[in-house]
Amino acid sequence: MTAEAWPKDWLEPVHACLFCGSSELEPFLDGVRDWYFEAVPGEFTFSRCLRCQSLVLDNRPRPEHIAKAYAGYYTTAEHPPDDEALSVKGALRQRVRIGYARARFGASSDVIDQGIAFATRFLPARKRSIEIQYRFLPEAQDRQLQVLDYGCGNGDYLERVAEIGHEALGVDFDPDAVSLARSRGLNVIENDAIDEGAFKQRFHHITANHVLEHVDDPVRLLKRFHAWLKPGGNLFLELPNARSRGLSADGRFWRGLEAPRHFALPSKSGLDSALARSGFVDFDQIERPELEEAMANHALAIKKRFPQVSSGVGLPGDPSEGEFITAIARKGA
């Protein structure tokens, strides 16, 4: 990571919070690098919104240069073998997953699926894991759902949804990711191909998994999601939490910063504000403590690679908050 930083005219300054709109920002953390992918040289600074405590990248890549920041990014990774199917135990776990999902979320199910779903109620950790994998789809009640995965990457989630009988459409910015997903027989389009008229009130469920932190105007995107959902439809979101204990502990090395691809990270109140400004009427938080160990391990690996760099620990944070904000927002009926 010794290459010269990007030219200044490749970057644009940001002067307001992307979630609540306040221009009251203060310096929060400098010296942040692209530790994990090393696609962009140089150091970056995050400011903090004094109103909602969200974080904003001070200087972000301009649209004509942003693609360079995604060289070798994980969303274009080849689809790995299905570990669930590689052993008898794995095959059994796969059958439980699919059976529970078909009974709870699927377009149709049989008596075996219903039995599996009943038994899984007594395995709360497994039940929760399956629900997270399906991003809390609404209960289908033997109807086919229209599902959109915005920022679908290689298409893993689309495949899971199609497997239980729903119509799944993916959108991604990256042509390589779109090509990879299509090679798996999935229905995926590039972001530029979206027909706003055709998308209006089309979907029962939209998912944006680690997407909002990458866009220059998350409120505008949330408003589009609101327009695309049917009345009563759900939006699943997950993104890094600007008030996490991991950030407070690991500072510059925290995996959730990921400069300069992450333009802004919300606090819970910041995301709540953005959702309300976008027309959503309800917003439920889902805690995911199981992610904390992996995030801490990511940071530890970078600390070992760069022992001479201070992490900037002791930052203001809330030790009661987890690494990610995982949420379901609802459109009014």
XYZ file of C-alpha atoms in Angstrom:
333
model
C 0.000 0.000 0.000
C 2.786 2.371 -0.915
C 1.408 3.645 -4.239
C 0.622 7.329 -4.599
C -2.857 8.429 -3.628
C -5.462 9.064 -6.289
C -5.374 12.519 -7.933
C -7.520 15.003 -6.031
C -9.758 15.585 -9.051
C -10.754 11.892 -8.942
C -12.473 12.621 -5.623
C -15.367 14.877 -4.622
C -15.959 16.466 -1.197
C -19.075 15.728 0.850
C -20.526 18.377 3.167
C -23.698 16.858 4.622
C -24.943 13.660 6.251
C -26.334 11.299 3.625
C -28.970 9.919 6.013
C -30.497 12.807 7.971
C -29.336 15.657 5.711
C -27.622 17.731 8.407
C -24.576 19.804 7.444
C -23.309 19.708 11.029
C -20.290 17.433 10.611
C -17.151 17.122 12.710
C -13.869 15.254 11.995
C -14.031 11.724 13.372
C -11.294 9.405 12.048
C -8.460 9.978 9.582
C -5.766 7.676 8.190
C -8.251 5.051 6.976
C -6.931 2.948 4.098
C -8.289 0.333 1.724
C -6.863 -2.357 3.990
C -8.913 -5.287 2.742
C -8.775 -5.054 -1.062
C -5.934 -2.575 -1.726
C -7.646 -1.322 -4.874
C -7.251 2.363 -3.940
C -4.037 3.863 -2.536
C -3.877 6.718 -0.060
C -5.667 7.603 3.170
C -9.237 8.713 3.814
C -11.112 10.566 6.532
C -14.588 10.041 7.987
C -16.603 12.796 9.640
C -19.437 12.316 12.102
C -22.870 13.900 11.916
C -23.575 15.806 15.112
C -27.330 15.340 14.679
C -27.660 11.573 14.124
C -24.104 10.236 14.720
C -23.830 8.679 11.241
C -20.425 8.696 9.497
C -19.605 10.275 6.129
C -16.531 9.811 3.932
C -15.116 13.319 3.457
C -13.824 12.774 -0.096
C -15.370 10.000 -2.173
C -14.581 8.713 -5.670
C -16.323 10.559 -8.480
C -18.768 8.454 -10.545
C -16.394 8.193 -13.517
C -13.677 6.659 -11.307
C -15.617 4.558 -8.812
C -15.291 1.331 -10.829
C -11.543 1.343 -10.152
C -12.279 0.971 -6.446
C -14.023 -2.372 -7.051
C -11.171 -4.207 -8.766
C -11.212 -7.753 -7.380
C -14.191 -7.059 -5.123
C -15.864 -10.061 -3.474
C -19.224 -9.704 -5.279
C -17.627 -11.018 -8.470
C -16.182 -14.116 -6.794
C -17.037 -17.421 -8.406
C -19.920 -19.322 -6.841
C -18.375 -21.860 -4.425
C -19.489 -25.488 -4.187
C -22.515 -26.057 -1.976
C -20.929 -27.285 1.252
C -24.327 -28.444 2.504
C -24.453 -31.091 -0.223
C -20.917 -32.475 0.279
C -21.738 -34.809 3.179
C -24.642 -36.722 4.664
C -24.828 -34.212 7.501
C -24.659 -31.346 5.026
C -27.380 -32.853 2.854
C -29.618 -33.206 5.923
C -29.036 -29.563 6.877
C -29.874 -28.568 3.311
C -33.126 -30.539 3.432
C -34.074 -28.891 6.723
C -33.292 -25.456 5.309
C -35.310 -25.963 2.138
C -38.177 -27.710 3.928
C -38.523 -24.982 6.539
C -38.229 -22.260 3.899
C -40.857 -23.821 1.648
C -43.280 -24.216 4.533
C -42.671 -20.724 5.932
C -41.853 -18.615 2.882
C -42.403 -20.793 -0.195
C -44.925 -20.670 -3.009
C -45.938 -24.234 -2.148
C -45.062 -26.966 0.331
C -45.947 -30.564 1.161
C -46.639 -32.468 4.351
C -42.944 -33.292 4.812
C -42.018 -29.623 4.574
C -44.702 -28.803 7.137
C -43.313 -31.470 9.471
C -39.792 -30.124 9.101
C -41.021 -26.600 9.859
C -42.834 -27.820 12.971
C -39.752 -29.647 14.250
C -37.466 -26.686 13.495
C -39.452 -24.567 15.952
C -37.653 -26.533 18.683
C -34.240 -25.602 17.218
C -34.314 -21.809 17.640
C -30.723 -21.183 16.504
C -31.250 -23.184 13.296
C -34.654 -21.562 12.709
C -33.161 -18.078 13.064
C -30.247 -18.945 10.778
C -32.631 -20.042 8.022
C -34.778 -16.928 8.383
C -31.677 -14.746 8.064
C -30.553 -16.660 4.959
C -33.928 -15.883 3.359
C -33.777 -12.274 4.633
C -37.085 -12.559 6.458
C -39.272 -13.049 3.409
C -42.953 -12.510 4.171
C -44.991 -15.629 4.737
C -46.073 -16.579 1.238
C -49.272 -18.491 2.095
C -48.964 -20.606 -1.043
C -48.642 -17.615 -3.386
C -45.771 -16.650 -5.636
C -43.893 -13.563 -4.505
C -42.121 -11.016 -6.652
C -38.698 -10.522 -5.031
C -35.987 -8.022 -5.972
C -32.396 -8.285 -4.760
C -30.771 -4.907 -5.405
C -27.000 -5.311 -5.437
C -27.288 -9.049 -6.048
C -23.605 -9.766 -6.717
C -23.072 -13.338 -7.900
C -26.720 -14.263 -7.274
C -26.603 -16.548 -4.237
C -29.723 -15.057 -2.670
C -31.656 -15.105 -5.953
C -30.940 -18.813 -6.326
C -32.217 -19.472 -2.807
C -35.468 -17.567 -3.440
C -36.103 -19.191 -6.827
C -35.488 -22.591 -5.245
C -38.649 -22.203 -3.125
C -40.830 -21.140 -6.040
C -40.735 -17.359 -6.168
C -39.948 -15.038 -9.048
C -36.593 -13.488 -8.218
C -34.980 -10.593 -10.080
C -31.506 -9.220 -9.402
C -29.961 -5.826 -10.126
C -26.272 -4.987 -9.925
C -23.953 -2.162 -10.986
C -21.071 -4.466 -11.884
C -21.226 -6.042 -15.387
C -18.935 -8.871 -14.228
C -21.263 -9.739 -11.361
C -24.263 -9.630 -13.717
C -22.524 -11.956 -16.183
C -21.607 -14.387 -13.420
C -25.168 -14.492 -12.068
C -26.625 -14.956 -15.544
C -24.220 -17.855 -16.150
C -26.004 -19.576 -13.259
C -29.346 -19.200 -15.056
C -30.546 -16.321 -12.881
C -32.628 -13.327 -13.975
C -30.325 -10.332 -13.465
C -30.074 -6.913 -15.085
C -27.639 -4.034 -14.799
C -28.726 -0.992 -12.839
C -28.871 1.182 -15.977
C -31.492 -1.157 -17.476
C -34.116 -0.511 -14.783
C -37.489 0.584 -16.173
C -38.994 2.733 -13.412
C -42.484 2.386 -14.841
C -42.311 -1.399 -15.002
C -40.896 -1.550 -11.445
C -43.615 0.614 -9.885
C -45.496 -1.339 -7.168
C -44.164 -4.582 -8.607
C -42.443 -6.293 -5.658
C -43.622 -7.900 -2.442
C -40.103 -7.948 -0.982
C -36.933 -6.011 -1.813
C -33.546 -6.741 -0.292
C -30.526 -4.423 -0.250
C -27.818 -6.339 1.589
C -24.776 -4.090 2.161
C -25.830 -1.635 -0.531
C -26.815 1.703 1.017
C -23.309 2.394 2.312
C -22.041 2.287 -1.297
C -24.391 4.857 -2.874
C -24.070 8.631 -3.071
C -27.706 9.320 -2.125
C -29.231 6.554 0.031
C -32.452 8.511 0.636
C -33.086 8.788 -3.098
C -32.548 5.030 -3.455
C -34.867 4.311 -0.514
C -37.561 6.416 -2.186
C -37.163 4.333 -5.332
C -37.520 1.135 -3.282
C -40.666 2.552 -1.700
C -42.125 3.254 -5.154
C -41.231 -0.245 -6.377
C -42.867 -2.071 -3.460
C -46.468 -3.145 -3.495
C -48.616 -1.649 -0.692
C -47.706 -3.520 2.477
C -44.420 -4.728 0.971
C -41.204 -5.240 2.931
C -37.658 -3.929 2.513
C -34.741 -5.861 4.050
C -31.585 -3.859 4.789
C -28.229 -4.679 6.297
C -25.233 -2.344 6.544
C -22.454 -1.415 8.996
C -23.417 0.392 12.189
C -21.687 3.729 12.788
C -22.168 3.248 16.554
C -20.780 -0.273 16.827
C -18.495 -1.489 19.580
C -16.224 -2.937 16.886
C -15.517 0.528 15.512
C -14.829 1.795 19.005
C -12.395 -1.095 19.628
C -10.669 -1.394 16.241
C -10.745 2.154 14.869
C -9.084 2.497 11.465
C -8.950 -1.280 11.008
C -12.673 -1.883 11.460
C -13.958 -3.875 8.499
C -17.136 -1.809 8.247
C -15.308 1.384 7.187
C -13.948 -0.021 3.930
C -12.882 3.302 2.447
C -13.415 4.494 -0.201
C -16.214 2.142 -1.304
C -18.327 2.967 1.758
C -19.534 6.535 1.282
C -21.496 6.710 4.546
C -22.462 4.517 7.493
C -25.670 5.191 9.414
C -26.446 5.111 13.071
C -29.774 3.539 13.942
C -31.340 6.994 14.293
C -29.776 8.078 10.996
C -31.280 5.113 9.148
C -34.603 5.650 10.897
C -34.579 9.253 9.671
C -33.752 8.209 6.104
C -36.536 5.601 6.060
C -39.093 8.072 7.403
C -38.036 10.655 4.808
C -38.543 7.949 2.156
C -42.122 7.112 3.143
C -41.679 3.901 5.155
C -44.041 3.542 8.090
C -42.384 0.873 10.221
C -38.822 -0.182 10.983
C -37.784 -3.281 12.996
C -34.220 -3.966 14.160
C -32.786 -7.493 14.137
C -29.784 -8.137 16.369
C -26.966 -10.289 14.945
C -24.357 -10.868 17.683
C -22.984 -13.875 15.800
C -21.199 -11.513 13.393
C -18.994 -9.852 15.980
C -16.293 -12.529 16.151
C -15.751 -12.521 12.390
C -15.491 -8.723 12.308
C -12.980 -8.747 15.173
C -10.908 -11.390 13.371
C -10.825 -9.266 10.200
C -9.466 -6.323 12.174
C -6.923 -8.470 14.016
C -5.502 -9.754 10.723
C -4.955 -6.184 9.456
C -3.409 -5.093 12.754
C -0.869 -7.888 12.379
C -0.040 -6.793 8.828
C 0.430 -3.155 9.820
C 1.796 -3.223 13.389
C 3.320 0.242 12.957
C -0.073 1.886 12.334
C -2.193 3.096 15.239
C -5.787 1.890 15.133
C -7.135 5.057 16.761
C -8.883 3.138 19.540
C -10.900 4.929 22.165
C -13.235 6.542 19.658
C -16.696 7.576 20.816
C -18.965 4.558 20.466
C -21.799 2.740 22.132
C -20.703 -0.625 23.540
C -24.304 -1.803 23.525
C -24.602 -1.743 19.717
C -23.673 -4.511 17.305
C -21.574 -4.469 14.159
C -24.379 -4.179 11.604
C -27.810 -2.637 11.397
C -30.127 -5.364 10.117
C -33.689 -4.194 9.614
C -37.065 -4.745 7.994
C -38.901 -1.612 6.820
C -42.504 -1.697 5.663
C -44.520 0.265 3.174
C -47.993 1.276 4.265
C -50.922 -0.758 2.985
